[in-house]
XYZ file of C-alpha atoms in Angstrom:
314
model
C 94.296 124.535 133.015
C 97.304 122.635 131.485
C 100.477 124.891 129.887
C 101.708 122.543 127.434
C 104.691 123.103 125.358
C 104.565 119.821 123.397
C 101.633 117.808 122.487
C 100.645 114.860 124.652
C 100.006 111.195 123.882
C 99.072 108.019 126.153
C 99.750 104.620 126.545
C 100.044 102.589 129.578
C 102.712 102.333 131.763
C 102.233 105.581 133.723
C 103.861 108.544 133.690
C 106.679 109.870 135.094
C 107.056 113.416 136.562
C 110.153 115.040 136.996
C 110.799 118.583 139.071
C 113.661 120.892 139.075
C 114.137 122.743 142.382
C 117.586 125.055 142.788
C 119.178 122.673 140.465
C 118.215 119.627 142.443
C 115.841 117.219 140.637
C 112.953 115.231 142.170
C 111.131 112.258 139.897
C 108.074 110.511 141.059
C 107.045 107.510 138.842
C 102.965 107.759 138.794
C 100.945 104.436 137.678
C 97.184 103.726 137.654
C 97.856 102.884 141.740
C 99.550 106.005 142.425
C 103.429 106.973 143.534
C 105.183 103.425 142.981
C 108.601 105.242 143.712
C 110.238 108.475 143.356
C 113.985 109.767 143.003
C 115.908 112.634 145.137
C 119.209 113.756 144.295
C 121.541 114.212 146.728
C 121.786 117.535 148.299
C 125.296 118.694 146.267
C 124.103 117.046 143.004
C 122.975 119.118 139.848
C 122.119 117.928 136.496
C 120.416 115.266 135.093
C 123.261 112.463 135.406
C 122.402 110.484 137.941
C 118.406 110.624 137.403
C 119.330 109.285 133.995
C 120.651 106.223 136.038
C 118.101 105.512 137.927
C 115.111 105.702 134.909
C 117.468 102.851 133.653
C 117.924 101.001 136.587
C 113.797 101.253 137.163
C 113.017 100.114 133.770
C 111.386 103.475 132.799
C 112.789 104.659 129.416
C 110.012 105.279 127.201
C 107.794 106.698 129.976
C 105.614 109.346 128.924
C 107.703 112.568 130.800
C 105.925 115.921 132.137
C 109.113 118.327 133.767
C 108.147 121.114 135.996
C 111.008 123.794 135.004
C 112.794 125.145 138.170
C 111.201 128.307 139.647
C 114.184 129.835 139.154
C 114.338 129.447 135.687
C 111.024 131.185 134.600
C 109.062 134.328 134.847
C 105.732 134.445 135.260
C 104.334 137.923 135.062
C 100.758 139.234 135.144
C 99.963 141.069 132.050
C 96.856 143.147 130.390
C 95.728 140.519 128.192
C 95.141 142.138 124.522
C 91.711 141.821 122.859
C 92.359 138.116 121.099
C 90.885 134.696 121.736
C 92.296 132.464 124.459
C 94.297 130.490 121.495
C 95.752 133.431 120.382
C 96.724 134.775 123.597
C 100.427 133.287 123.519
C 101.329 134.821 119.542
C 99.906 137.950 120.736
C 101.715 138.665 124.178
C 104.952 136.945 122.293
C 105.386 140.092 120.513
C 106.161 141.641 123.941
C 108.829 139.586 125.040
C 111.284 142.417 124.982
C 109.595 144.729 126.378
C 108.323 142.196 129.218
C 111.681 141.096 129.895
C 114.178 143.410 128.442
C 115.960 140.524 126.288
C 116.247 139.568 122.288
C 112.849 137.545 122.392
C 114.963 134.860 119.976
C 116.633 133.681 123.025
C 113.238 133.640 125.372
C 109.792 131.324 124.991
C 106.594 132.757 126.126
C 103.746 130.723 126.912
C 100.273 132.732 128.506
C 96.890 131.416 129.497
C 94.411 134.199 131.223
C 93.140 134.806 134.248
C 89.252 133.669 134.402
C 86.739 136.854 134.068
C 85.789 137.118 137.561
C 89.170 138.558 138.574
C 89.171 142.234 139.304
C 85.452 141.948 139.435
C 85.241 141.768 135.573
C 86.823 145.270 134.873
C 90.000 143.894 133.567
C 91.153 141.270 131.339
C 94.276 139.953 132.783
C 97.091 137.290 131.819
C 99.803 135.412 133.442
C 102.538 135.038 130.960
C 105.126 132.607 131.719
C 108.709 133.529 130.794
C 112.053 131.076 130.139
C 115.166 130.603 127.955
C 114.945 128.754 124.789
C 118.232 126.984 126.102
C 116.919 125.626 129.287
C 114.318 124.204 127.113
C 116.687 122.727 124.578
C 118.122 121.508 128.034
C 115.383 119.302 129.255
C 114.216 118.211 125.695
C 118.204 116.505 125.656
C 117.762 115.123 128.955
C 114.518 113.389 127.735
C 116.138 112.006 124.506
C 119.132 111.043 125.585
C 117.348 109.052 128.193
C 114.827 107.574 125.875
C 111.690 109.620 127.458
C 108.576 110.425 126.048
C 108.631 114.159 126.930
C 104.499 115.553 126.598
C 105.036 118.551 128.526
C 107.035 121.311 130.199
C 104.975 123.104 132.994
C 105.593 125.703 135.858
C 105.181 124.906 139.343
C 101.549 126.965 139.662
C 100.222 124.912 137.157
C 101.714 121.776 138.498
C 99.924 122.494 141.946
C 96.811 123.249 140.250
C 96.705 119.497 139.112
C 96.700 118.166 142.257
C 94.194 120.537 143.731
C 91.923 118.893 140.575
C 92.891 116.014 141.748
C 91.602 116.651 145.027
C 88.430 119.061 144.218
C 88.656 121.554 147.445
C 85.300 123.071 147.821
C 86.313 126.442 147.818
C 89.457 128.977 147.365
C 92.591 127.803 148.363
C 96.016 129.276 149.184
C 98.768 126.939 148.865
C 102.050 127.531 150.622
C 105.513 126.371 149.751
C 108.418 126.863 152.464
C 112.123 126.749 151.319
C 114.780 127.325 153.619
C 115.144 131.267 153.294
C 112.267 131.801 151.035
C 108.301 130.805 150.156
C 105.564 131.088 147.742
C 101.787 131.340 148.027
C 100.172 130.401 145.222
C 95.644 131.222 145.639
C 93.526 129.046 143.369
C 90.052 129.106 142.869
C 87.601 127.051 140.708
C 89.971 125.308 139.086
C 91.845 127.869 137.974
C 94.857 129.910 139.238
C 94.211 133.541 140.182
C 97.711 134.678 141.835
C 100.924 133.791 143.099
C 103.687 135.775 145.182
C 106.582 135.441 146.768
C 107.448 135.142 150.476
C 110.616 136.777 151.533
C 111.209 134.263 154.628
C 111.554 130.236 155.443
C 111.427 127.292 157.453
C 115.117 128.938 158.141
C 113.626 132.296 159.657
C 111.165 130.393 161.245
C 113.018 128.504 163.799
C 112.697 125.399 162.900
C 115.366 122.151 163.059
C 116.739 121.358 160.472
C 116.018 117.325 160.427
C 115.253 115.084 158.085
C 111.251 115.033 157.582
C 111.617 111.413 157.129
C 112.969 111.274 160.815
C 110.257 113.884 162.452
C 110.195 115.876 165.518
C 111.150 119.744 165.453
C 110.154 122.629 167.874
C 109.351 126.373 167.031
C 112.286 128.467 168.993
C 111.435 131.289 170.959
C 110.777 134.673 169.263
C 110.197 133.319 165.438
C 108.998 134.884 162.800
C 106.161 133.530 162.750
C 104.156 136.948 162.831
C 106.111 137.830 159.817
C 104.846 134.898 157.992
C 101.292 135.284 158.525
C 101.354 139.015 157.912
C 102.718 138.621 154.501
C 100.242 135.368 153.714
C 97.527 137.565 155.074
C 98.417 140.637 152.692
C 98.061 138.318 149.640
C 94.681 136.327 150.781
C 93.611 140.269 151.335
C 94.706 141.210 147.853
C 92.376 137.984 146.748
C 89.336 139.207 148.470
C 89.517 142.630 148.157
C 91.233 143.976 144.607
C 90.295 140.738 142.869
C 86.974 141.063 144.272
C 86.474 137.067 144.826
C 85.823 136.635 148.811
C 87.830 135.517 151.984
C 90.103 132.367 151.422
C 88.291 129.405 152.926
C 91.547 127.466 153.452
C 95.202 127.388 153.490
C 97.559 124.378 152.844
C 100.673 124.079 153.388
C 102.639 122.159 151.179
C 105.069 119.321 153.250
C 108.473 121.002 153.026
C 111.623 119.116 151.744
C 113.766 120.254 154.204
C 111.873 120.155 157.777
C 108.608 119.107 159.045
C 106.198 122.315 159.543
C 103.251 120.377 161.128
C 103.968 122.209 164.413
C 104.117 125.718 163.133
C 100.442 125.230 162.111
C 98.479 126.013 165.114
C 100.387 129.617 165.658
C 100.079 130.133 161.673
C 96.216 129.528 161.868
C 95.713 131.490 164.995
C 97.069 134.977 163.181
C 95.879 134.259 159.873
C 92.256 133.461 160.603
C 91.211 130.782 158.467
C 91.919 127.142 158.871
C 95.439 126.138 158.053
C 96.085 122.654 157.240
C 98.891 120.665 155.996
C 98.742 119.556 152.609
C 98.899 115.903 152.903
C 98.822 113.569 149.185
C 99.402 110.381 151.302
C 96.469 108.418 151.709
C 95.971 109.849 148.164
C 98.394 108.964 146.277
C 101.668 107.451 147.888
C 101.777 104.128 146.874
C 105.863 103.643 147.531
C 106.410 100.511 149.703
C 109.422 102.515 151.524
C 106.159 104.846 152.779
C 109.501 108.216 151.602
C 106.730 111.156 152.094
C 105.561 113.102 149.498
C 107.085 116.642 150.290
C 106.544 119.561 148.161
C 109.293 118.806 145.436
C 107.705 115.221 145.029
C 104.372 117.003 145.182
C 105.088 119.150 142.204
C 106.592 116.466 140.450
C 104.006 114.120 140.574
C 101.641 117.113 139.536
C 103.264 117.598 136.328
C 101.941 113.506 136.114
C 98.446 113.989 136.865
C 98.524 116.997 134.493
C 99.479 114.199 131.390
C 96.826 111.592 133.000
C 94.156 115.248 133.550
C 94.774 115.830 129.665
C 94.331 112.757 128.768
C-alpha cells in the first residue's frame, strides 16, 4: 500500500531514495541491480546541502526521487474511519485536522489509507491518518528542484518498510523493530498491509551496547541490561496484535540493522523472552550491490524502501 503525495512516472535510470532521520539524511541510489551506492551525512550535519553535492558529483540529477519524511516530522494516528470509499478516505478525515491535531488545518497535510477489514475482528473500521506541516513539505519539494530531482513521492517510514517486506514476501505476520540510541519503534505487518505501529521508550543506549561503528563490528551486552524491558514492551504490542486485533501470534520478528551499533548479539536473549523467532533483518544478499560492501542499516533500509515503493508502483 503506497501513500503517495505526488503522482509517479518511470524511466530508466533507477531511482533514488532519500530518508530523513533526526535531521540527518540517508540516500541510497537503487538501479535494476540493486544499491549501487548510498550517501550518509555526517553525524553534526543537517539539511540538504551537502546531499545536493553529492547527487551532482554521482551524476544523478534528474533521478526519479521518493523521500521518507523524518519520523519526527509526522503524525500518524489511528482513527475511526467514516463511512466513505477508500478514495475518499483522505477529503473526509481532512476535515478533522483540527480536531486531530489541535492546529489551523491550512498549515497541516493529511494523507489516510485504512486498516484492512480483518482488524478488530471486523467490528470496526479503522484508519491510520498520517499527519505533517505543509512547510516541511514545501521543504523537500525545494530540495528536489533545486537539485534537479524528479520528486514521485513523499512517504512515512511504515510505509517505506512495508515495501521491502513486499519485496521480500514473509510468509506470515511480521514485527519489525527499529533501535535508535534512546528510543525504538515496532512496526507489525501482515498480508501486505500494515496493521500497527508503536513506540518503544528505550535503545541500543539502554541496552548496553558499544557504541562502535557497525561497519567495524564486535560489541558485548553489559551486565544487568534492559533487555527484559525491551521484550516486555515488544511482547505487549505482538499481544495487542493477536488478541484486540484478533489476527493470531506473530510468526516472526526482525530487527532492523541499527545505524548506530550492531544488535546481532542481543538477539538470542531477545528471542528467548519474547517467544517467537527473532532474526535480524538482513537486505544484503538482496539488494546491496555497493562495491564498498557500507551495510544497509535501518536509515539506508528505509531509504531504499521509499525506491522500491516508485519501482512497486510502477
Amino acid at each position: 500500500m503506497q501513500l503517495p503525495w505526488l503522482k509517479q512516472r518511470r524511466t530508466a535510470q533507477g531511482c533514488l531514495g532519500i530518508e530523513i532521520n533526526h535531521g540527518r539524511v540517508w540516500a541510497v541510489h537503487r538501479t535494476q541491480r540493486g544499491v549501487v551506492s548510498s550517501y550518509i551525512a555526517e553525524t553534526d550535519e543537517s539539511g540538504f546541502a551537502q546531499l545536493s553535492e553529492w547527487v551532482e558529483a554521482q551524476g544523478l540529477a534528474g533521478s526519479p526521487t521518493v523521500v521518507c519524511m523524518d519520523s519526527e516530522r509526522y503524525e500518524l494516528q489511528l482513527v475511526d474511519a467514516p463511512p466513505v470509499p477508500p478514495e475518499e478516505l483522505t477529503d473526509a478525515l481532512s476535515f478533522r485536522i483540527d480536531e486531530l491535531v489541535g492546529a489551523p488545518a491550512a498549515d497541516k497535510v493529511l494523507q489516510a489509507f485504512p486498516l484492512p477489514g480483518d482488524a478488530y475482528r471486523g467490528r470496526m473500521s479503522m484508519a491510520f491518518a498520517a499527519i505533517t506541516d505543509r512547510a516541511y513539505l514545501k521543504e523537500i519539494v525545494d530540495f528536489c528542484r533545486d537539485s534537479d530531482l524528479q520528486l514521485e513521492q513523499i512517504i512515512i517510514n511504515e510505509l517505506a518498510v512495508l515495501n521491502l517486506l513486499a519485496s521480500i514476501e514473509p510468509e506470515d505476520s511480521v514485527a519489525v523493530v527499529r533501535l535508535e540510541g534512546s528510543s525504538g519503534v515496532i512496526y507489525l505487518y501482515r498480508d501486505g498491509a500494515l496493521y500497527f505501529t508503536r513506540q518503544i521508550s528505550l535503545g541500543t543506549d539502554d541496552l548496553g551496547l558499544s557504541s562502535l561503528n557497525v561497519e567495524e563490528g564486535g560489541l558485548s551486552m553489559q551486565p544487568n541490561s534492559r533487555i527484559d524491558v525491551l521484550a516486555l514492551e515488544l511482547q505487549r504490542s505482538m499481544d495487542y496484535f493477536e488478541s484486540q486485533l484478533g489476527l493470531g501470534a506473530v510468526s516472526q520478528l526482525w530487527m532492523m540493522k541499527s545505524d548506530l551499533v550492531d544488535v546481532t548479539d542481543a538477539l538470542g536473549e531477545l528471542e528467548e523472552r519474547v517467544n517467537t523467532p527473532v532474526r535480524l533483518m538482513s537486505l544484503e544478499s538482496f539488494f546491496n550491490r555497493q562495491e564498498d560492501d557500507r551495510p544497509l542499516t535501518a536509515s539506508l533500509a528505509v531509504a531504499l524502501g521509499g525506491a522500491l515503493g516508485y519501482e512497486l508502483g510502477n
